[in-house]
PDB file of C-alpha atoms in Angstrom:
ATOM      1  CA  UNK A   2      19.036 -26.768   6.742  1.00 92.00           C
ATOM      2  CA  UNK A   3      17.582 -23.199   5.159  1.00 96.00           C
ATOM      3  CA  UNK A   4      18.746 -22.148   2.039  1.00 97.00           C
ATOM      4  CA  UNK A   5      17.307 -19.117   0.208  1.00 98.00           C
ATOM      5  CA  UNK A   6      19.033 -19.141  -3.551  1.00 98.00           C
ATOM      6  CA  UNK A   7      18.531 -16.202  -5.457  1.00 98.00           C
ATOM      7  CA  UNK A   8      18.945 -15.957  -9.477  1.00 97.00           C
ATOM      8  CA  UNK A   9      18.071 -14.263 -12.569  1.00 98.00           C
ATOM      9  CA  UNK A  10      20.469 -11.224 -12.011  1.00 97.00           C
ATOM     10  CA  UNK A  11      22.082  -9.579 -14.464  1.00 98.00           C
ATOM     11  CA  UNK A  12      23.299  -6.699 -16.670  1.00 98.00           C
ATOM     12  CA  UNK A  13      20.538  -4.621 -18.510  1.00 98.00           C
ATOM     13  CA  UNK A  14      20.294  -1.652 -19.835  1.00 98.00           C
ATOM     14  CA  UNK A  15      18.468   2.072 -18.089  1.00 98.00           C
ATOM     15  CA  UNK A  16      15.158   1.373 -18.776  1.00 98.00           C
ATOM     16  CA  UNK A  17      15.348  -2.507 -18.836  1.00 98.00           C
ATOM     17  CA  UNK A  18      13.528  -5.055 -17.348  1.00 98.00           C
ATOM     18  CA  UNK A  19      15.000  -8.496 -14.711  1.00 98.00           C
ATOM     19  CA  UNK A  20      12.884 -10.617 -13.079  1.00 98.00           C
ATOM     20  CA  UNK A  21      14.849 -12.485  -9.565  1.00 98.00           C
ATOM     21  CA  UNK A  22      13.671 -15.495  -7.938  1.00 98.00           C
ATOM     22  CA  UNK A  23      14.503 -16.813  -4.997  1.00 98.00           C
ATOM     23  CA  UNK A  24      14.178 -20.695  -4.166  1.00 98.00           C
ATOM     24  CA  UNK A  25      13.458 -21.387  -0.183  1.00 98.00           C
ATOM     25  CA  UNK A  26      14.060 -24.901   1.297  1.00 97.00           C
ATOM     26  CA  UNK A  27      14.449 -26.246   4.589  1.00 96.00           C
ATOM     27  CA  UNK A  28      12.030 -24.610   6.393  1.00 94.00           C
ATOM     28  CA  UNK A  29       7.667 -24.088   6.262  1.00 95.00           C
ATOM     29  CA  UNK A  30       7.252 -21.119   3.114  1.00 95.00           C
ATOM     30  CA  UNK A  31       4.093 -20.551   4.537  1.00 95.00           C
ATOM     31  CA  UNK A  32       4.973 -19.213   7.830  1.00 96.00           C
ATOM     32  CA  UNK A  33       7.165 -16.706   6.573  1.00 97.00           C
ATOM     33  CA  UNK A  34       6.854 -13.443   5.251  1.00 97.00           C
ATOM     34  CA  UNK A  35       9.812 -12.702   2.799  1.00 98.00           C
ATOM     35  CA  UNK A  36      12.074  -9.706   1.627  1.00 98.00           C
ATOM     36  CA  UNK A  37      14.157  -8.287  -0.356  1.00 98.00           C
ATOM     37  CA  UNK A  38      17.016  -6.047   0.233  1.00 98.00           C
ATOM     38  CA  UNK A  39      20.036  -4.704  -1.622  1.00 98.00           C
ATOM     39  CA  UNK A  40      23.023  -3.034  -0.924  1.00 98.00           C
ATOM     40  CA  UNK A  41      25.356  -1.191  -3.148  1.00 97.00           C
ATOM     41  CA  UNK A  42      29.552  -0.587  -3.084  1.00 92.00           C
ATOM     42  CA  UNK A  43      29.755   1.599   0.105  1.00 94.00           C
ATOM     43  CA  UNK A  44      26.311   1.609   1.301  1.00 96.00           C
ATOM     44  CA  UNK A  45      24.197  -0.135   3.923  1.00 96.00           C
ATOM     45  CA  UNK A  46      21.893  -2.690   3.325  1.00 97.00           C
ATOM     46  CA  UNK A  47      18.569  -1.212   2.477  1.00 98.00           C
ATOM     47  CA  UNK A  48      14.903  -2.596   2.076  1.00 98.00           C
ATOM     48  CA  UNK A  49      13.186  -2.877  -1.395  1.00 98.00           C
ATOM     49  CA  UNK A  50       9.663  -4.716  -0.881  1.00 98.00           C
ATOM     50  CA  UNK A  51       8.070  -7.233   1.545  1.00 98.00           C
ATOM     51  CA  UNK A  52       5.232  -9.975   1.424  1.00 98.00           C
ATOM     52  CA  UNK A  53       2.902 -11.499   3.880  1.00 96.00           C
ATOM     53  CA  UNK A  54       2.642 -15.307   3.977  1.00 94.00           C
ATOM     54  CA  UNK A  55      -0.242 -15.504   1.668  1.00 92.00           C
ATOM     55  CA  UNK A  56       0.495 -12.868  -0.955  1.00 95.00           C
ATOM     56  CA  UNK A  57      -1.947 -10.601  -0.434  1.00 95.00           C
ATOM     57  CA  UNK A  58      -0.148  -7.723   1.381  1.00 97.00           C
ATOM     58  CA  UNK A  59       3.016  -6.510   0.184  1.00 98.00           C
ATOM     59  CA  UNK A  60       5.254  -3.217   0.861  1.00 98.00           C
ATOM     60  CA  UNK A  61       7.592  -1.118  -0.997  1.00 98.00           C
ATOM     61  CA  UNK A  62      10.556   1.498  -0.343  1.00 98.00           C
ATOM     62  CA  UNK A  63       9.384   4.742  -1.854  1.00 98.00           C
ATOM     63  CA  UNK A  64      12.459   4.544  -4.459  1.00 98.00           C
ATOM     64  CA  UNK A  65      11.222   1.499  -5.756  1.00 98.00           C
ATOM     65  CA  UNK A  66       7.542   1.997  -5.960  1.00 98.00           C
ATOM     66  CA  UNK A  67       5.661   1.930  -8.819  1.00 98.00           C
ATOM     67  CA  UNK A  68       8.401   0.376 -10.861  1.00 98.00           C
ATOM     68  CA  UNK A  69       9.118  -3.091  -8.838  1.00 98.00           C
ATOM     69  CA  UNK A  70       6.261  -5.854  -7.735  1.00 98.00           C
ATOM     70  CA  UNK A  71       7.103  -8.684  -5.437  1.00 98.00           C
ATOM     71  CA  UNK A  72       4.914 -11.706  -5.543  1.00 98.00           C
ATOM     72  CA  UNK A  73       4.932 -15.089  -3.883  1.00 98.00           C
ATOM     73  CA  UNK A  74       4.314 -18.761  -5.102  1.00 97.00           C
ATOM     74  CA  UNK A  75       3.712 -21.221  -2.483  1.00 96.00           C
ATOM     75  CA  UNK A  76       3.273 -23.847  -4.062  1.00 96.00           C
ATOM     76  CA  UNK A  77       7.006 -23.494  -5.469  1.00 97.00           C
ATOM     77  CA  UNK A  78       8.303 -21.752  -2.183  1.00 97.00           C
ATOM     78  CA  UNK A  79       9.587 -19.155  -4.379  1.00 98.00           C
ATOM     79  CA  UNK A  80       9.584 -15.206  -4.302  1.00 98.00           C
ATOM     80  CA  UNK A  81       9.791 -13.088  -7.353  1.00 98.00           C
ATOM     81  CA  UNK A  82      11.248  -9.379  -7.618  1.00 98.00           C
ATOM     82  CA  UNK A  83       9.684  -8.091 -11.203  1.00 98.00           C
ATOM     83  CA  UNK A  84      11.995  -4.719 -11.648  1.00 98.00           C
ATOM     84  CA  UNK A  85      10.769  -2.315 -14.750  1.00 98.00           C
ATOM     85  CA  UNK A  86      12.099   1.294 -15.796  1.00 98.00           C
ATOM     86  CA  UNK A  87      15.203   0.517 -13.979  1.00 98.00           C
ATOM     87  CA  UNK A  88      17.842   3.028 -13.367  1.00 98.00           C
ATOM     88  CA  UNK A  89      21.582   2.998 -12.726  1.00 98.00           C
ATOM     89  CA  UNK A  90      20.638   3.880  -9.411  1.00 97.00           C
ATOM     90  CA  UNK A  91      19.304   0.572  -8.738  1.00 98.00           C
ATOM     91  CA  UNK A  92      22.715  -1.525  -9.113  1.00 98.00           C
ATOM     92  CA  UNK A  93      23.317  -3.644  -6.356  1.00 98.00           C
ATOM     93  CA  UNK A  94      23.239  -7.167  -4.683  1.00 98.00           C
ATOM     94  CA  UNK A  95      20.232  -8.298  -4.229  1.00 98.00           C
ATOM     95  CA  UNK A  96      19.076 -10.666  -1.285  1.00 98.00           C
ATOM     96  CA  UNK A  97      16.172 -12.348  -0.285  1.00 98.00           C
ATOM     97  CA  UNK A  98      15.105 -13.020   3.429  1.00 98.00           C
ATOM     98  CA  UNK A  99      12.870 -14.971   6.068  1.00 97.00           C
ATOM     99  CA  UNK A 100      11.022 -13.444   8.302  1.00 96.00           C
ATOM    100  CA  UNK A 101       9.272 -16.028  10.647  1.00 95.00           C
ATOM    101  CA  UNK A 102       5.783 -15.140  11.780  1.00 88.00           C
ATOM    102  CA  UNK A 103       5.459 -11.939  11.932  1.00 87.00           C
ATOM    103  CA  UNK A 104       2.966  -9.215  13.885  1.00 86.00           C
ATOM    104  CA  UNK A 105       3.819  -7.190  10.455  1.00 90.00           C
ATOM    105  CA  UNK A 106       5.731  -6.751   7.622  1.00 92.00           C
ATOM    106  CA  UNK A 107       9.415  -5.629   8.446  1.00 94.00           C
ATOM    107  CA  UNK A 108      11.530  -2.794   7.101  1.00 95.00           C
ATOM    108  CA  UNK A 109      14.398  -3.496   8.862  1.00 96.00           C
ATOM    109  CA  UNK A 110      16.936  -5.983   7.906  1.00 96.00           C
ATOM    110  CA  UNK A 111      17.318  -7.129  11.602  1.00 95.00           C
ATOM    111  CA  UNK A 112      13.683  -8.734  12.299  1.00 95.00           C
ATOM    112  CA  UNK A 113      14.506 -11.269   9.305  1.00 97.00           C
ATOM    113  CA  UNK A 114      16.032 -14.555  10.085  1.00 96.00           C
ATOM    114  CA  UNK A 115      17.498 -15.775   7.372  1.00 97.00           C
ATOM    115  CA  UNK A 116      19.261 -14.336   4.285  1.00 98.00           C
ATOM    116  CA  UNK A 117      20.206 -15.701   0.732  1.00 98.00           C
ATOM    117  CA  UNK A 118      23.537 -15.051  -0.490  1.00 97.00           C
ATOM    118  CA  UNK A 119      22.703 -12.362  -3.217  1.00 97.00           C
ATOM    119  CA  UNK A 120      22.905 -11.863  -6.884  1.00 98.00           C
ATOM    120  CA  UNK A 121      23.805  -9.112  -8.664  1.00 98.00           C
ATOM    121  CA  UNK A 122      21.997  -6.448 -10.606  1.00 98.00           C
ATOM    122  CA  UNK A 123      23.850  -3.597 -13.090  1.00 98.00           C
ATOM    123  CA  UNK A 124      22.010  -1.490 -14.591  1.00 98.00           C
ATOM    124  CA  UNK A 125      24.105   0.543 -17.264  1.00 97.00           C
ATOM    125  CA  UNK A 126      23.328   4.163 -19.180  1.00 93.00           C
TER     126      UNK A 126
END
C-alpha cells in the first residue's frame, strides 16, 4: 500500500516561514520523482516545485520561485517544501505526489501517480 503523509502546515503570518514534509511508504523513493501542488477555495490544482530521484534537479512555478526550495531525503523517503517571504496569496492545501520514472520532471498534475491527502497552509496579513 502507498501512502504519502504530509505535515507541518499551519497558520503564519505575511512574511513567515513553514517547512512541510511529506513521509512516502509502500513503494521504491528512489524511483520516483516527487511534487508538490496546491490548490486554493475555488481554484484548480496548480504546481509549486518538482524533484528528480536523486535531488539534484528540481523545478519551480514562477510564483513561487525564489522564495520556496524543495529538497529530498532518501534515506528517510521524505520530501521537504521550505516556504520563506510568504504571502496571503499562497494559502492553500498542500499535496505531495509520485511520479514513477519519469523522461522529465512534470508540471502537470496528471503524469503523477499518487497523491497525499494535503495539509493546510494560511498565511494571514
Amino acid at each position: 500500500q502507498v501512502q504519502l503523509v504530509e505535515s507541518g502546515g499551519g497558520l503564519v503570518q505575511a512574511g513567515g516561514s513553514l517547512r512541510l514534509s511529506c513521509a512516502a511508504s509502500g513503494l521504491t523513493f528512489t524511483k520516483y520523482a516527487m511534487g508538490w501542488f496546491r490548490q486554493a477555495p475555488g481554484k484548480e490544482r496548480e504546481f509549486v516545485a518538482s524533484i528528480s530521484l536523486s535531488g539534484v534537479t528540481t523545478d519551480y512555478a514562477d510564483s513561487v520561485k525564489g522564495r520556496f526550495t524543495i529538497s529530498r531525503d532518501n534515506a528517510k523517503n521524505t520530501v521537504y517544501l521550505q516556504m520563506n517571504s510568504l504571502k496571503p496569496e499562497d494559502t492553500a492545501v498542500y499535496y505531495c505526489a509520485a511520479d514513477f520514472v519519469p523522461v522529465r520532471l512534470s508540471t502537470s498534475a496528471n503524469t503523477y501517480e499518487y497523491w497525499g491527502q494535503g495539509t493546510q497552509v494560511t498565511v494571514s496579513s
